[in-house]
Protein backbone atom coordinates (compact mmCIF):
# COMPACT_ATOMS: atom_id res chain seq x y z
CA UNK A 1 0.00 0.00 0.00
CA UNK A 2 1.28 3.49 -0.84
CA UNK A 3 2.28 5.79 2.05
CA UNK A 4 -0.32 8.40 0.98
CA UNK A 5 -3.12 5.85 0.90
CA UNK A 6 -1.97 4.54 4.27
CA UNK A 7 -2.08 8.04 5.84
CA UNK A 8 -5.41 8.90 4.18
CA UNK A 9 -6.90 5.74 5.69
CA UNK A 10 -6.95 7.46 9.12
CA UNK A 11 -9.48 10.20 8.21
CA UNK A 12 -11.31 7.65 5.99
CA UNK A 13 -11.67 5.34 8.99
CA UNK A 14 -13.08 8.12 11.20
CA UNK A 15 -15.52 9.29 8.50
CA UNK A 16 -16.54 5.72 7.77
CA UNK A 17 -17.26 5.04 11.43
CA UNK A 18 -19.97 7.73 11.42
CA UNK A 19 -21.28 6.80 7.96
CA UNK A 20 -21.72 3.18 9.03
CA UNK A 21 -23.73 4.23 12.10
CA UNK A 22 -26.03 6.32 9.89
CA UNK A 23 -26.30 3.41 7.40
CA UNK A 24 -27.42 1.16 10.26
CA UNK A 25 -30.37 3.41 11.08
CA UNK A 26 -31.25 3.97 7.40
CA UNK A 27 -31.23 0.21 6.72
CA UNK A 28 -33.61 -0.40 9.62
CA UNK A 29 -36.22 1.70 7.81
CA UNK A 30 -35.70 0.34 4.29
CA UNK A 31 -38.62 -1.94 3.33
CA UNK A 32 -37.75 -5.63 3.81
CA UNK A 33 -37.97 -6.61 0.11
CA UNK A 34 -35.69 -3.73 -0.94
CA UNK A 35 -33.26 -4.51 1.90
CA UNK A 36 -32.98 -8.17 0.82
CA UNK A 37 -32.48 -7.10 -2.80
CA UNK A 38 -29.66 -4.67 -1.83
CA UNK A 39 -27.96 -7.37 0.27
CA UNK A 40 -28.25 -9.90 -2.56
CA UNK A 41 -26.66 -7.49 -5.03
CA UNK A 42 -23.82 -6.62 -2.62
CA UNK A 43 -23.14 -10.32 -2.04
CA UNK A 44 -23.13 -11.02 -5.79
CA UNK A 45 -20.54 -8.25 -6.36
CA UNK A 46 -18.36 -9.68 -3.60
CA UNK A 47 -18.69 -13.20 -5.00
CA UNK A 48 -17.67 -12.00 -8.50
CA UNK A 49 -14.52 -10.47 -7.01
CA UNK A 50 -13.74 -13.68 -5.13
CA UNK A 51 -14.30 -15.82 -8.22
CA UNK A 52 -11.79 -13.69 -10.16
CA UNK A 53 -9.17 -14.39 -7.52
CA UNK A 54 -9.63 -18.18 -7.57
CA UNK A 55 -9.67 -18.45 -11.37
CA UNK A 56 -7.01 -20.93 -12.42
CA UNK A 57 -6.65 -22.23 -8.87
CA UNK A 58 -9.77 -24.43 -8.83
CA UNK A 59 -10.32 -26.80 -11.76
CA UNK A 60 -13.45 -28.41 -13.12
CA UNK A 61 -14.21 -31.58 -11.14
CA UNK A 62 -12.09 -30.56 -8.13
CA UNK A 63 -13.40 -31.62 -4.72
CA UNK A 64 -13.60 -28.47 -2.62
CA UNK A 65 -14.34 -27.97 1.08
CA UNK A 66 -15.47 -24.52 2.21
CA UNK A 67 -14.56 -24.31 5.92
CA UNK A 68 -16.75 -21.76 7.75
CA UNK A 69 -19.05 -21.67 4.71
CA UNK A 70 -21.83 -19.62 6.38
CA UNK A 71 -24.72 -19.24 3.94
CA UNK A 72 -22.73 -21.17 1.29
CA UNK A 73 -23.27 -18.51 -1.42
CA UNK A 74 -19.60 -18.48 -2.34
CA UNK A 75 -19.33 -22.29 -2.33
CA UNK A 76 -22.41 -22.50 -4.58
CA UNK A 77 -20.88 -19.98 -7.01
CA UNK A 78 -17.64 -22.00 -7.12
CA UNK A 79 -19.69 -25.15 -7.83
CA UNK A 80 -21.78 -23.48 -10.56
CA UNK A 81 -19.11 -21.39 -12.31
CA UNK A 82 -16.02 -23.54 -11.89
CA UNK A 83 -17.82 -26.90 -12.05
CA UNK A 84 -16.26 -28.07 -8.79
CA UNK A 85 -17.86 -30.41 -6.23
CA UNK A 86 -18.27 -28.19 -3.19
CA UNK A 87 -19.37 -28.97 0.35
CA UNK A 88 -18.94 -27.07 3.59
CA UNK A 89 -18.37 -27.30 7.31
CA UNK A 90 -19.30 -24.74 9.94
CA UNK A 91 -19.88 -24.38 13.66
CA UNK A 92 -23.12 -22.38 13.52
CA UNK A 93 -26.23 -23.03 11.42
CA UNK A 94 -27.49 -19.48 10.91
CA UNK A 95 -28.82 -19.69 7.42
CA UNK A 96 -30.02 -22.45 5.16
CA UNK A 97 -26.85 -23.08 3.15
CA UNK A 98 -26.93 -23.71 -0.59
CA UNK A 99 -24.33 -26.51 -0.42
CA UNK A 100 -24.21 -29.69 1.70
CA UNK A 101 -22.85 -28.72 5.13
CA UNK A 102 -21.60 -30.70 8.12
CA UNK A 103 -21.64 -28.98 11.51
CA UNK A 104 -18.78 -29.77 13.88
CA UNK A 105 -17.04 -28.57 17.05
CA UNK A 106 -14.71 -26.16 15.21
CA UNK A 107 -11.57 -28.18 16.00
CA UNK A 108 -11.31 -31.48 14.11
CA UNK A 109 -12.61 -31.13 10.54
CA UNK A 110 -14.91 -34.17 10.06
CA UNK A 111 -13.17 -35.47 6.91
CA UNK A 112 -10.27 -37.85 6.27
CA UNK A 113 -6.67 -36.85 5.36
CA UNK A 114 -6.34 -35.52 1.78
CA UNK A 115 -10.07 -35.85 1.12
CA UNK A 116 -10.22 -32.62 -0.94
CA UNK A 117 -8.26 -31.01 -3.77
CA UNK A 118 -8.87 -27.54 -2.41
CA UNK A 119 -9.82 -26.21 1.01
CA UNK A 120 -11.25 -22.67 1.16
CA UNK A 121 -11.16 -20.59 4.35
CA UNK A 122 -13.06 -17.43 3.39
CA UNK A 123 -13.06 -14.60 5.94
CA UNK A 124 -13.37 -17.12 8.75
CA UNK A 125 -9.90 -17.44 10.35
CA UNK A 126 -10.37 -14.15 12.22
CA UNK A 127 -13.36 -15.85 13.87
CA UNK A 128 -11.08 -18.55 15.25
CA UNK A 129 -9.08 -18.38 18.48
CA UNK A 130 -7.09 -21.56 17.66
CA UNK A 131 -6.03 -20.50 14.15
CA UNK A 132 -2.85 -22.62 14.19
CA UNK A 133 -4.79 -25.80 14.95
CA UNK A 134 -7.50 -25.12 12.34
CA UNK A 135 -4.95 -24.29 9.66
CA UNK A 136 -3.17 -27.60 10.39
CA UNK A 137 -6.54 -29.34 10.04
CA UNK A 138 -7.21 -27.63 6.70
CA UNK A 139 -3.78 -28.70 5.41
CA UNK A 140 -4.40 -32.26 6.63
CA UNK A 141 -7.63 -32.50 4.60
CA UNK A 142 -6.12 -31.05 1.40
CA UNK A 143 -4.13 -32.93 -1.23
CA UNK A 144 -3.32 -29.82 -3.29
CA UNK A 145 -4.29 -26.29 -2.20
CA UNK A 146 -5.55 -24.22 0.72
CA UNK A 147 -6.99 -20.84 -0.30
CA UNK A 148 -7.40 -18.24 2.43
CA UNK A 149 -9.33 -14.98 2.14
CA UNK A 150 -8.78 -12.51 4.97
CA UNK A 151 -9.32 -8.88 5.94
CA UNK A 152 -5.83 -7.50 6.56
CA UNK A 153 -4.35 -4.25 7.89
CA UNK A 154 -1.33 -2.11 7.08
CA UNK A 155 -1.40 0.34 10.03
CA UNK A 156 -2.72 0.48 13.61
CA UNK A 157 -5.67 2.65 12.49
CA UNK A 158 -6.53 0.21 9.71
CA UNK A 159 -6.45 -2.56 12.34
CA UNK A 160 -8.92 -0.51 14.43
CA UNK A 161 -11.11 -0.08 11.35
CA UNK A 162 -11.03 -3.78 10.50
CA UNK A 163 -11.99 -4.73 14.07
CA UNK A 164 -14.83 -2.17 14.08
CA UNK A 165 -15.96 -3.28 10.62
CA UNK A 166 -16.14 -6.94 11.67
CA UNK A 167 -18.10 -6.12 14.83
CA UNK A 168 -20.35 -3.84 12.79
CA UNK A 169 -20.91 -6.33 9.94
CA UNK A 170 -21.55 -9.42 12.06
CA UNK A 171 -23.17 -8.01 15.18
CA UNK A 172 -24.71 -4.55 14.56
CA UNK A 173 -25.60 -4.94 10.89
CA UNK A 174 -26.10 -8.67 11.57
CA UNK A 175 -28.88 -7.71 14.02
CA UNK A 176 -30.53 -5.64 11.26
CA UNK A 177 -30.31 -8.65 8.89
CA UNK A 178 -31.91 -10.86 11.56
CA UNK A 179 -34.67 -8.30 12.22
CA UNK A 180 -35.36 -8.12 8.47
CA UNK A 181 -35.46 -11.94 8.25
CA UNK A 182 -32.53 -11.99 5.83
CA UNK A 183 -30.38 -14.10 8.20
CA UNK A 184 -31.12 -16.48 11.07
CA UNK A 185 -30.57 -15.58 14.75
CA UNK A 186 -27.51 -17.85 14.89
CA UNK A 187 -25.59 -15.15 12.99
CA UNK A 188 -25.32 -13.27 16.27
CA UNK A 189 -23.61 -16.22 17.96
CA UNK A 190 -20.69 -16.79 15.59
CA UNK A 191 -17.38 -16.64 17.53
CA UNK A 192 -15.85 -13.11 17.46
CA UNK A 193 -12.25 -13.32 18.79
CA UNK A 194 -11.22 -10.68 16.15
CA UNK A 195 -7.91 -12.49 15.52
CA UNK A 196 -6.78 -10.37 12.57
CA UNK A 197 -3.22 -10.30 11.21
CA UNK A 198 -1.25 -8.18 8.78
CA UNK A 199 -0.15 -9.70 5.44
CA UNK A 200 3.31 -10.27 6.91
CA UNK A 201 1.74 -11.79 10.04
CA UNK A 202 -0.11 -14.37 7.94
CA UNK A 203 2.93 -15.11 5.81
CA UNK A 204 5.02 -15.70 8.95
CA UNK A 205 2.38 -18.12 10.24
CA UNK A 206 2.33 -20.10 6.96
CA UNK A 207 6.10 -20.69 7.22
CA UNK A 208 5.55 -23.11 10.11
CA UNK A 209 3.56 -25.55 7.92
CA UNK A 210 4.52 -27.99 5.13
CA UNK A 211 3.15 -25.65 2.42
CA UNK A 212 4.49 -23.32 -0.26
CA UNK A 213 2.93 -19.87 -0.50
CA UNK A 214 2.16 -19.64 -4.23
CA UNK A 215 0.25 -16.38 -4.39
CA UNK A 216 -0.61 -13.33 -2.24
CA UNK A 217 -3.14 -10.92 -3.77
CA UNK A 218 -4.28 -7.78 -1.96
CA UNK A 219 -7.46 -5.92 -2.96
CA UNK A 220 -7.95 -2.41 -1.51
CA UNK A 221 -11.53 -1.12 -1.39
CA UNK A 222 -11.99 2.13 -3.33
CA UNK A 223 -14.26 3.96 -0.89
CA UNK A 224 -13.22 2.72 2.52
CA UNK A 225 -10.02 1.81 4.38
CA UNK A 226 -10.60 -1.88 3.85
CA UNK A 227 -8.03 -4.30 2.39
CA UNK A 228 -8.75 -7.93 1.59
CA UNK A 229 -6.10 -10.51 0.85
CA UNK A 230 -6.12 -13.91 -0.86
CA UNK A 231 -3.35 -16.37 -0.05
CA UNK A 232 -2.91 -19.56 -2.05
CA UNK A 233 -0.94 -22.28 -0.26
CA UNK A 234 0.23 -25.39 -2.07
CA UNK A 235 0.41 -28.46 0.13
CA UNK A 236 3.75 -30.30 0.02
CA UNK A 237 3.33 -34.05 -0.55
C1 LIG B 1 -17.74 -14.01 8.47
S1 LIG B 1 -18.40 -15.59 8.31
C2 LIG B 1 -17.83 -16.02 6.68
C3 LIG B 1 -18.79 -16.94 6.00
C4 LIG B 1 -18.41 -17.34 4.58
N1 LIG B 1 -17.14 -18.03 4.54
C5 LIG B 1 -18.34 -16.13 3.69
O1 LIG B 1 -17.27 -15.78 3.23
O2 LIG B 1 -19.39 -15.54 3.44
C6 LIG B 1 -17.35 -16.61 9.33
C7 LIG B 1 -17.87 -18.04 9.41
O3 LIG B 1 -16.90 -18.85 10.09
C8 LIG B 1 -17.61 -19.76 10.91
N2 LIG B 1 -16.68 -20.29 11.94
C9 LIG B 1 -16.22 -19.71 13.05
N3 LIG B 1 -15.35 -20.52 13.70
C10 LIG B 1 -15.27 -21.66 12.95
C11 LIG B 1 -14.53 -22.88 13.04
N4 LIG B 1 -13.69 -23.13 14.06
N5 LIG B 1 -14.68 -23.82 12.07
C12 LIG B 1 -15.52 -23.60 11.03
N6 LIG B 1 -16.24 -22.47 10.89
C13 LIG B 1 -16.12 -21.52 11.83
C14 LIG B 1 -18.76 -18.94 11.44
O4 LIG B 1 -19.80 -19.72 11.98
C15 LIG B 1 -19.17 -18.18 10.18
O5 LIG B 1 -20.08 -18.90 9.39
CSV table of C-alpha atoms and ligand atoms in Angstrom, one decimal, residues 50 66-71 89-92 94 104 106 122-124 127-128 130 134 170 190-191, ligand 1:
chain,number,residue,atom,x,y,z
A,50,UNK,CA,-13.7,-13.7,-5.1
A,66,UNK,CA,-15.5,-24.5,2.2
A,67,UNK,CA,-14.6,-24.3,5.9
A,68,UNK,CA,-16.8,-21.8,7.8
A,69,UNK,CA,-19.1,-21.7,4.7
A,70,UNK,CA,-21.8,-19.6,6.4
A,71,UNK,CA,-24.7,-19.2,3.9
A,89,UNK,CA,-18.4,-27.3,7.3
A,90,UNK,CA,-19.3,-24.7,9.9
A,91,UNK,CA,-19.9,-24.4,13.7
A,92,UNK,CA,-23.1,-22.4,13.5
A,94,UNK,CA,-27.5,-19.5,10.9
A,104,UNK,CA,-18.8,-29.8,13.9
A,106,UNK,CA,-14.7,-26.2,15.2
A,122,UNK,CA,-13.1,-17.4,3.4
A,123,UNK,CA,-13.1,-14.6,5.9
A,124,UNK,CA,-13.4,-17.1,8.8
A,127,UNK,CA,-13.4,-15.9,13.9
A,128,UNK,CA,-11.1,-18.5,15.2
A,130,UNK,CA,-7.1,-21.6,17.7
A,134,UNK,CA,-7.5,-25.1,12.3
A,170,UNK,CA,-21.5,-9.4,12.1
A,190,UNK,CA,-20.7,-16.8,15.6
A,191,UNK,CA,-17.4,-16.6,17.5
B,1,LIG,C1,-17.7,-14.0,8.5
B,1,LIG,S1,-18.4,-15.6,8.3
B,1,LIG,C2,-17.8,-16.0,6.7
B,1,LIG,C3,-18.8,-16.9,6.0
B,1,LIG,C4,-18.4,-17.3,4.6
B,1,LIG,N1,-17.1,-18.0,4.5
B,1,LIG,C5,-18.3,-16.1,3.7
B,1,LIG,O1,-17.3,-15.8,3.2
B,1,LIG,O2,-19.4,-15.5,3.4
B,1,LIG,C6,-17.4,-16.6,9.3
B,1,LIG,C7,-17.9,-18.0,9.4
B,1,LIG,O3,-16.9,-18.8,10.1
B,1,LIG,C8,-17.6,-19.8,10.9
B,1,LIG,N2,-16.7,-20.3,11.9
B,1,LIG,C9,-16.2,-19.7,13.1
B,1,LIG,N3,-15.4,-20.5,13.7
B,1,LIG,C10,-15.3,-21.7,13.0
B,1,LIG,C11,-14.5,-22.9,13.0
B,1,LIG,N4,-13.7,-23.1,14.1
B,1,LIG,N5,-14.7,-23.8,12.1
B,1,LIG,C12,-15.5,-23.6,11.0
B,1,LIG,N6,-16.2,-22.5,10.9
B,1,LIG,C13,-16.1,-21.5,11.8
B,1,LIG,C14,-18.8,-18.9,11.4
B,1,LIG,O4,-19.8,-19.7,12.0
B,1,LIG,C15,-19.2,-18.2,10.2
B,1,LIG,O5,-20.1,-18.9,9.4
